[in-house]
Amino acid sequence: MTAIIDDYITTLTPRAKGRIRGLAKLVITGHGSVMLSEDGAIAGDAAADVVLSASDEVFRNILSGAQNPIMAYMSGKLKVEGNVQRALKVSAILTGEG
């Protein structure tokens, strides 16, 4: 596991805990993936209900509030596979909203 993935786990575990149903996967291009569940965040590459893929830079900008996740999706910087409603819930977790 890389330091980058560890950083995502540390940041996202408190944001995701108790706030998500099923599994969501964040694929950080070139670094690996993080699984989000109601238990928090862990490194992993399992099947998920929704998959969000982007570069480390895009995810960090979303986490910091510098990048709107919907605009990142519309501009092609963020790819989404699966349930769109779940993707919106995950984006709220990433931005610390809701």
Tab-separated table of N, CA, C and O in Angstrom:
chain	number	residue	atom	x	y	z
A	1	MET	N	0.841	-1.181	0.000
A	1	MET	CA	0.000	0.000	0.000
A	1	MET	C	0.891	1.251	0.000
A	1	MET	O	1.875	1.310	0.701
A	2	THR	N	0.500	2.210	-0.795
A	2	THR	CA	1.322	3.407	-0.917
A	2	THR	C	0.901	4.470	0.091
A	2	THR	O	-0.189	4.426	0.657
A	3	ALA	N	1.761	5.450	0.282
A	3	ALA	CA	1.460	6.569	1.179
A	3	ALA	C	0.246	7.346	0.670
A	3	ALA	O	-0.534	7.874	1.464
A	4	ILE	N	0.085	7.412	-0.643
A	4	ILE	CA	-1.055	8.133	-1.220
A	4	ILE	C	-2.357	7.440	-0.829
A	4	ILE	O	-3.307	8.084	-0.391
A	5	ILE	N	-2.404	6.119	-0.959
A	5	ILE	CA	-3.606	5.361	-0.588
A	5	ILE	C	-3.852	5.491	0.915
A	5	ILE	O	-4.991	5.691	1.351
A	6	ASP	N	-2.798	5.399	1.716
A	6	ASP	CA	-2.925	5.578	3.175
A	6	ASP	C	-3.551	6.929	3.507
A	6	ASP	O	-4.397	7.031	4.396
A	7	ASP	N	-3.138	7.963	2.787
A	7	ASP	CA	-3.658	9.308	3.014
A	7	ASP	C	-5.156	9.373	2.725
A	7	ASP	O	-5.923	9.971	3.488
A	8	TYR	N	-5.591	8.735	1.635
A	8	TYR	CA	-7.022	8.698	1.310
A	8	TYR	C	-7.803	7.973	2.400
A	8	TYR	O	-8.881	8.417	2.802
A	9	ILE	N	-7.260	6.854	2.882
A	9	ILE	CA	-7.939	6.082	3.924
A	9	ILE	C	-8.102	6.928	5.190
A	9	ILE	O	-9.180	6.984	5.776
A	10	THR	N	-7.040	7.607	5.588
A	10	THR	CA	-7.081	8.462	6.781
A	10	THR	C	-8.102	9.584	6.626
A	10	THR	O	-8.865	9.878	7.549
A	11	THR	N	-8.135	10.202	5.460
A	11	THR	CA	-9.051	11.322	5.208
A	11	THR	C	-10.500	10.865	5.086
A	11	THR	O	-11.408	11.504	5.628
A	12	LEU	N	-10.720	9.744	4.392
A	12	LEU	CA	-12.085	9.353	4.050
A	12	LEU	C	-12.785	8.485	5.088
A	12	LEU	O	-14.015	8.447	5.113
A	13	THR	N	-12.040	7.790	5.941
A	13	THR	CA	-12.699	6.924	6.925
A	13	THR	C	-13.700	7.690	7.790
A	13	THR	O	-14.862	7.285	7.880
A	14	PRO	N	-13.327	8.820	8.400
A	14	PRO	CA	-14.337	9.525	9.214
A	14	PRO	C	-15.476	10.118	8.380
A	14	PRO	O	-16.601	10.227	8.864
A	15	ARG	N	-15.207	10.461	7.140
A	15	ARG	CA	-16.253	11.040	6.286
A	15	ARG	C	-17.262	9.981	5.838
A	15	ARG	O	-18.436	10.284	5.655
A	16	ALA	N	-16.795	8.749	5.620
A	16	ALA	CA	-17.657	7.696	5.075
A	16	ALA	C	-18.383	6.888	6.147
A	16	ALA	O	-19.458	6.342	5.889
A	17	LYS	N	-17.810	6.804	7.336
A	17	LYS	CA	-18.345	5.942	8.393
A	17	LYS	C	-19.829	6.217	8.654
A	17	LYS	O	-20.215	7.332	8.955
A	18	GLY	N	-20.638	5.156	8.473
A	18	GLY	CA	-22.068	5.258	8.744
A	18	GLY	C	-22.873	6.052	7.736
A	18	GLY	O	-24.055	6.292	7.933
A	19	ARG	N	-22.251	6.451	6.619
A	19	ARG	CA	-22.945	7.331	5.672
A	19	ARG	C	-23.165	6.726	4.294
A	19	ARG	O	-23.675	7.397	3.414
A	20	ILE	N	-22.760	5.483	4.091
A	20	ILE	CA	-22.871	4.916	2.752
A	20	ILE	C	-23.412	3.497	2.833
A	20	ILE	O	-23.072	2.750	3.745
A	21	ARG	N	-24.287	3.164	1.901
A	21	ARG	CA	-24.798	1.793	1.809
A	21	ARG	C	-24.065	1.096	0.682
A	21	ARG	O	-23.794	1.705	-0.336
A	22	GLY	N	-23.793	-0.179	0.865
A	22	GLY	CA	-23.095	-0.925	-0.170
A	22	GLY	C	-21.631	-0.523	-0.231
A	22	GLY	O	-21.058	-0.066	0.759
A	23	LEU	N	-21.055	-0.686	-1.413
A	23	LEU	CA	-19.636	-0.382	-1.600
A	23	LEU	C	-19.443	0.615	-2.722
A	23	LEU	O	-20.100	0.544	-3.753
A	24	ALA	N	-18.512	1.529	-2.513
A	24	ALA	CA	-18.080	2.452	-3.560
A	24	ALA	C	-16.579	2.304	-3.696
A	24	ALA	O	-15.878	2.057	-2.710
A	25	LYS	N	-16.094	2.427	-4.910
A	25	LYS	CA	-14.654	2.312	-5.146
A	25	LYS	C	-14.149	3.586	-5.798
A	25	LYS	O	-14.742	4.084	-6.753
A	26	LEU	N	-13.050	4.110	-5.253
A	26	LEU	CA	-12.348	5.228	-5.866
A	26	LEU	C	-11.090	4.669	-6.500
A	26	LEU	O	-10.262	4.079	-5.806
A	27	VAL	N	-10.958	4.832	-7.795
A	27	VAL	CA	-9.756	4.387	-8.492
A	27	VAL	C	-8.888	5.615	-8.726
A	27	VAL	O	-9.266	6.513	-9.478
A	28	ILE	N	-7.745	5.639	-8.052
A	28	ILE	CA	-6.808	6.749	-8.193
A	28	ILE	C	-5.793	6.327	-9.244
A	28	ILE	O	-4.940	5.474	-8.978
A	29	THR	N	-5.902	6.888	-10.418
A	29	THR	CA	-5.102	6.488	-11.568
A	29	THR	C	-3.612	6.400	-11.238
A	29	THR	O	-3.028	7.359	-10.739
A	30	GLY	N	-3.045	5.215	-11.467
A	30	GLY	CA	-1.623	5.006	-11.257
A	30	GLY	C	-1.210	4.717	-9.828
A	30	GLY	O	-0.036	4.477	-9.551
A	31	HIS	N	-2.174	4.721	-8.897
A	31	HIS	CA	-1.833	4.523	-7.485
A	31	HIS	C	-2.570	3.377	-6.818
A	31	HIS	O	-2.095	2.836	-5.829
A	32	GLY	N	-3.746	3.026	-7.298
A	32	GLY	CA	-4.530	1.968	-6.675
A	32	GLY	C	-5.952	2.416	-6.428
A	32	GLY	O	-6.419	3.390	-7.013
A	33	SER	N	-6.629	1.691	-5.546
A	33	SER	CA	-8.024	2.033	-5.286
A	33	SER	C	-8.355	1.928	-3.804
A	33	SER	O	-7.700	1.227	-3.042
A	34	VAL	N	-9.397	2.658	-3.443
A	34	VAL	CA	-9.881	2.719	-2.067
A	34	VAL	C	-11.353	2.329	-2.091
A	34	VAL	O	-12.122	2.825	-2.909
A	35	MET	N	-11.731	1.441	-1.191
A	35	MET	CA	-13.114	1.011	-1.063
A	35	MET	C	-13.765	1.786	0.080
A	35	MET	O	-13.193	1.895	1.165
A	36	LEU	N	-14.959	2.313	-0.180
A	36	LEU	CA	-15.722	3.028	0.845
A	36	LEU	C	-16.952	2.212	1.210
A	36	LEU	O	-17.665	1.728	0.329
A	37	SER	N	-17.202	2.066	2.510
A	37	SER	CA	-18.397	1.381	2.998
A	37	SER	C	-18.855	2.079	4.269
A	37	SER	O	-18.234	3.045	4.714
A	38	GLU	N	-19.926	1.573	4.874
A	38	GLU	CA	-20.403	2.197	6.118
A	38	GLU	C	-19.392	2.053	7.246
A	38	GLU	O	-19.477	2.751	8.251
A	39	ASP	N	-18.384	1.168	7.071
A	39	ASP	CA	-17.329	0.998	8.078
A	39	ASP	C	-16.181	1.983	7.898
A	39	ASP	O	-15.311	2.086	8.754
A	40	GLY	N	-16.128	2.672	6.761
A	40	GLY	CA	-15.056	3.625	6.500
A	40	GLY	C	-14.376	3.344	5.172
A	40	GLY	O	-15.023	2.939	4.220
A	41	ALA	N	-13.072	3.534	5.132
A	41	ALA	CA	-12.297	3.374	3.896
A	41	ALA	C	-11.172	2.377	4.113
A	41	ALA	O	-10.524	2.382	5.156
A	42	ILE	N	-10.963	1.517	3.116
A	42	ILE	CA	-9.856	0.561	3.137
A	42	ILE	C	-9.260	0.466	1.745
A	42	ILE	O	-9.920	0.777	0.760
A	43	ALA	N	-8.009	0.039	1.671
A	43	ALA	CA	-7.407	-0.230	0.370
A	43	ALA	C	-8.040	-1.501	-0.170
A	43	ALA	O	-8.304	-2.440	0.576
A	44	GLY	N	-8.321	-1.541	-1.451
A	44	GLY	CA	-8.909	-2.745	-2.030
A	44	GLY	C	-9.344	-2.524	-3.456
A	44	GLY	O	-9.398	-1.396	-3.936
A	45	ASP	N	-9.662	-3.635	-4.107
A	45	ASP	CA	-10.071	-3.579	-5.508
A	45	ASP	C	-11.200	-4.576	-5.754
A	45	ASP	O	-11.151	-5.365	-6.673
A	46	ALA	N	-12.218	-4.552	-4.907
A	46	ALA	CA	-13.350	-5.469	-5.026
A	46	ALA	C	-14.418	-4.872	-5.939
A	46	ALA	O	-14.362	-3.700	-6.303
A	47	ALA	N	-15.402	-5.688	-6.272
A	47	ALA	CA	-16.549	-5.197	-7.033
A	47	ALA	C	-17.299	-4.192	-6.163
A	47	ALA	O	-17.350	-4.322	-4.944
A	48	ALA	N	-17.860	-3.162	-6.801
A	48	ALA	CA	-18.550	-2.109	-6.057
A	48	ALA	C	-19.817	-1.690	-6.791
A	48	ALA	O	-19.957	-1.922	-7.988
A	49	ASP	N	-20.726	-1.053	-6.056
A	49	ASP	CA	-21.973	-0.561	-6.639
A	49	ASP	C	-21.733	0.638	-7.540
A	49	ASP	O	-22.463	0.864	-8.496
A	50	VAL	N	-20.707	1.410	-7.201
A	50	VAL	CA	-20.350	2.582	-8.006
A	50	VAL	C	-18.828	2.732	-7.970
A	50	VAL	O	-18.199	2.483	-6.951
A	51	VAL	N	-18.267	3.110	-9.114
A	51	VAL	CA	-16.820	3.294	-9.225
A	51	VAL	C	-16.557	4.701	-9.753
A	51	VAL	O	-17.090	5.091	-10.786
A	52	LEU	N	-15.743	5.445	-9.011
A	52	LEU	CA	-15.314	6.772	-9.447
A	52	LEU	C	-13.831	6.696	-9.748
A	52	LEU	O	-13.058	6.225	-8.912
A	53	SER	N	-13.433	7.137	-10.939
A	53	SER	CA	-12.034	7.080	-11.361
A	53	SER	C	-11.549	8.468	-11.734
A	53	SER	O	-12.228	9.198	-12.458
A	54	ALA	N	-10.363	8.804	-11.235
A	54	ALA	CA	-9.752	10.098	-11.562
A	54	ALA	C	-8.292	10.063	-11.140
A	54	ALA	O	-7.845	9.135	-10.463
A	55	SER	N	-7.577	11.103	-11.529
A	55	SER	CA	-6.183	11.228	-11.107
A	55	SER	C	-6.124	11.643	-9.640
A	55	SER	O	-7.100	12.140	-9.072
A	56	ASP	N	-4.970	11.452	-9.046
A	56	ASP	CA	-4.749	11.884	-7.663
A	56	ASP	C	-5.042	13.375	-7.529
A	56	ASP	O	-5.696	13.815	-6.584
A	57	GLU	N	-4.577	14.163	-8.485
A	57	GLU	CA	-4.777	15.616	-8.447
A	57	GLU	C	-6.259	15.979	-8.415
A	57	GLU	O	-6.690	16.825	-7.625
A	58	VAL	N	-7.061	15.328	-9.259
A	58	VAL	CA	-8.499	15.635	-9.305
A	58	VAL	C	-9.160	15.252	-7.986
A	58	VAL	O	-9.919	16.039	-7.417
A	59	PHE	N	-8.869	14.044	-7.471
A	59	PHE	CA	-9.466	13.643	-6.192
A	59	PHE	C	-9.044	14.580	-5.060
A	59	PHE	O	-9.866	14.966	-4.234
A	60	ARG	N	-7.776	14.973	-5.026
A	60	ARG	CA	-7.327	15.880	-3.961
A	60	ARG	C	-8.025	17.242	-4.065
A	60	ARG	O	-8.367	17.846	-3.046
A	61	ASN	N	-8.229	17.717	-5.285
A	61	ASN	CA	-8.945	18.985	-5.476
A	61	ASN	C	-10.399	18.871	-5.032
A	61	ASN	O	-10.955	19.808	-4.450
A	62	ILE	N	-11.023	17.710	-5.291
A	62	ILE	CA	-12.396	17.488	-4.832
A	62	ILE	C	-12.427	17.453	-3.304
A	62	ILE	O	-13.272	18.088	-2.674
A	63	LEU	N	-11.494	16.726	-2.691
A	63	LEU	CA	-11.441	16.614	-1.230
A	63	LEU	C	-11.232	17.972	-0.559
A	63	LEU	O	-11.787	18.235	0.506
A	64	SER	N	-10.437	18.827	-1.177
A	64	SER	CA	-10.136	20.133	-0.581
A	64	SER	C	-11.215	21.183	-0.870
A	64	SER	O	-11.200	22.260	-0.296
A	65	GLY	N	-12.124	20.862	-1.789
A	65	GLY	CA	-13.163	21.819	-2.159
A	65	GLY	C	-12.777	22.712	-3.321
A	65	GLY	O	-13.561	23.552	-3.755
A	66	ALA	N	-11.568	22.525	-3.868
A	66	ALA	CA	-11.116	23.342	-4.990
A	66	ALA	C	-11.770	22.917	-6.310
A	66	ALA	O	-11.808	23.687	-7.263
A	67	GLN	N	-12.295	21.681	-6.368
A	67	GLN	CA	-12.913	21.162	-7.593
A	67	GLN	C	-14.305	20.636	-7.246
A	67	GLN	O	-14.447	19.817	-6.340
A	68	ASN	N	-15.310	21.089	-7.956
A	68	ASN	CA	-16.660	20.571	-7.798
A	68	ASN	C	-16.716	19.199	-8.484
A	68	ASN	O	-16.355	19.087	-9.656
A	69	PRO	N	-17.170	18.146	-7.787
A	69	PRO	CA	-17.175	16.815	-8.394
A	69	PRO	C	-18.082	16.705	-9.620
A	69	PRO	O	-17.761	15.994	-10.569
A	70	ILE	N	-19.180	17.435	-9.628
A	70	ILE	CA	-20.079	17.384	-10.782
A	70	ILE	C	-19.412	18.032	-11.997
A	70	ILE	O	-19.478	17.508	-13.108
A	71	MET	N	-18.725	19.142	-11.775
A	71	MET	CA	-18.000	19.785	-12.871
A	71	MET	C	-16.839	18.904	-13.352
A	71	MET	O	-16.548	18.859	-14.548
A	72	ALA	N	-16.192	18.209	-12.426
A	72	ALA	CA	-15.112	17.288	-12.811
A	72	ALA	C	-15.666	16.176	-13.693
A	72	ALA	O	-15.054	15.791	-14.692
A	73	TYR	N	-16.859	15.682	-13.364
A	73	TYR	CA	-17.512	14.650	-14.171
A	73	TYR	C	-17.893	15.205	-15.544
A	73	TYR	O	-17.616	14.582	-16.570
A	74	MET	N	-18.500	16.388	-15.550
A	74	MET	CA	-18.950	16.984	-16.812
A	74	MET	C	-17.787	17.291	-17.751
A	74	MET	O	-17.935	17.223	-18.963
A	75	SER	N	-16.627	17.615	-17.184
A	75	SER	CA	-15.464	17.947	-18.015
A	75	SER	C	-14.624	16.717	-18.368
A	75	SER	O	-13.618	16.836	-19.053
A	76	GLY	N	-15.040	15.532	-17.881
A	76	GLY	CA	-14.339	14.304	-18.214
A	76	GLY	C	-13.152	13.987	-17.314
A	76	GLY	O	-12.459	12.995	-17.528
A	77	LYS	N	-12.928	14.794	-16.291
A	77	LYS	CA	-11.814	14.545	-15.372
A	77	LYS	C	-12.136	13.422	-14.389
A	77	LYS	O	-11.239	12.778	-13.863
A	78	LEU	N	-13.432	13.223	-14.118
A	78	LEU	CA	-13.903	12.195	-13.198
A	78	LEU	C	-14.823	11.253	-13.964
A	78	LEU	O	-15.788	11.699	-14.576
A	79	LYS	N	-14.516	9.969	-13.939
A	79	LYS	CA	-15.333	8.957	-14.617
A	79	LYS	C	-16.181	8.247	-13.571
A	79	LYS	O	-15.710	7.971	-12.466
A	80	VAL	N	-17.424	7.934	-13.934
A	80	VAL	CA	-18.335	7.248	-13.023
A	80	VAL	C	-18.906	6.026	-13.726
A	80	VAL	O	-19.372	6.118	-14.854
A	81	GLU	N	-18.859	4.887	-13.031
A	81	GLU	CA	-19.496	3.660	-13.515
A	81	GLU	C	-20.453	3.195	-12.439
A	81	GLU	O	-20.091	3.138	-11.266
A	82	GLY	N	-21.690	2.877	-12.840
A	82	GLY	CA	-22.659	2.365	-11.877
A	82	GLY	C	-23.734	3.368	-11.549
A	82	GLY	O	-24.019	4.282	-12.316
A	83	ASN	N	-24.323	3.214	-10.384
A	83	ASN	CA	-25.474	3.975	-9.930
A	83	ASN	C	-25.144	5.458	-9.733
A	83	ASN	O	-24.314	5.809	-8.899
A	84	VAL	N	-25.834	6.307	-10.484
A	84	VAL	CA	-25.577	7.748	-10.430
A	84	VAL	C	-25.976	8.336	-9.068
A	84	VAL	O	-25.282	9.205	-8.540
A	85	GLN	N	-27.066	7.858	-8.477
A	85	GLN	CA	-27.485	8.342	-7.159
A	85	GLN	C	-26.411	8.050	-6.121
A	85	GLN	O	-26.113	8.880	-5.273
A	86	ARG	N	-25.825	6.876	-6.197
A	86	ARG	CA	-24.743	6.532	-5.262
A	86	ARG	C	-23.522	7.399	-5.529
A	86	ARG	O	-22.822	7.787	-4.601
A	87	ALA	N	-23.263	7.694	-6.792
A	87	ALA	CA	-22.127	8.555	-7.131
A	87	ALA	C	-22.306	9.937	-6.500
A	87	ALA	O	-21.347	10.524	-5.993
A	88	LEU	N	-23.536	10.448	-6.500
A	88	LEU	CA	-23.802	11.744	-5.878
A	88	LEU	C	-23.586	11.675	-4.373
A	88	LEU	O	-23.048	12.609	-3.773
A	89	LYS	N	-23.982	10.575	-3.750
A	89	LYS	CA	-23.761	10.388	-2.310
A	89	LYS	C	-22.264	10.332	-2.007
A	89	LYS	O	-21.792	10.950	-1.059
A	90	VAL	N	-21.517	9.613	-2.843
A	90	VAL	CA	-20.071	9.522	-2.652
A	90	VAL	C	-19.434	10.888	-2.827
A	90	VAL	O	-18.542	11.274	-2.072
A	91	SER	N	-19.900	11.663	-3.809
A	91	SER	CA	-19.319	12.996	-4.011
A	91	SER	C	-19.582	13.886	-2.791
A	91	SER	O	-18.735	14.695	-2.423
A	92	ALA	N	-20.736	13.725	-2.138
A	92	ALA	CA	-21.020	14.487	-0.921
A	92	ALA	C	-20.077	14.077	0.201
A	92	ALA	O	-19.612	14.914	0.980
A	93	ILE	N	-19.749	12.791	0.273
A	93	ILE	CA	-18.785	12.307	1.272
A	93	ILE	C	-17.403	12.873	0.980
A	93	ILE	O	-16.697	13.331	1.876
A	94	LEU	N	-17.016	12.881	-0.290
A	94	LEU	CA	-15.688	13.381	-0.668
A	94	LEU	C	-15.536	14.860	-0.303
A	94	LEU	O	-14.486	15.282	0.149
A	95	THR	N	-16.589	15.622	-0.530
A	95	THR	CA	-16.499	17.056	-0.283
A	95	THR	C	-16.787	17.410	1.179
A	95	THR	O	-16.654	18.570	1.566
A	96	GLY	N	-17.216	16.409	1.958
A	96	GLY	CA	-17.504	16.651	3.368
A	96	GLY	C	-18.864	17.281	3.609
A	96	GLY	O	-19.143	17.797	4.672
A	97	GLU	N	-19.746	17.229	2.597
A	97	GLU	CA	-21.079	17.803	2.709
A	97	GLU	C	-22.076	16.741	3.159
A	97	GLU	O	-21.810	15.567	3.096
A	98	GLY	N	-23.258	17.213	3.495
A	98	GLY	CA	-24.366	16.316	3.789
A	98	GLY	C	-24.152	15.501	4.994
A	98	GLY	O	-24.392	14.410	5.211
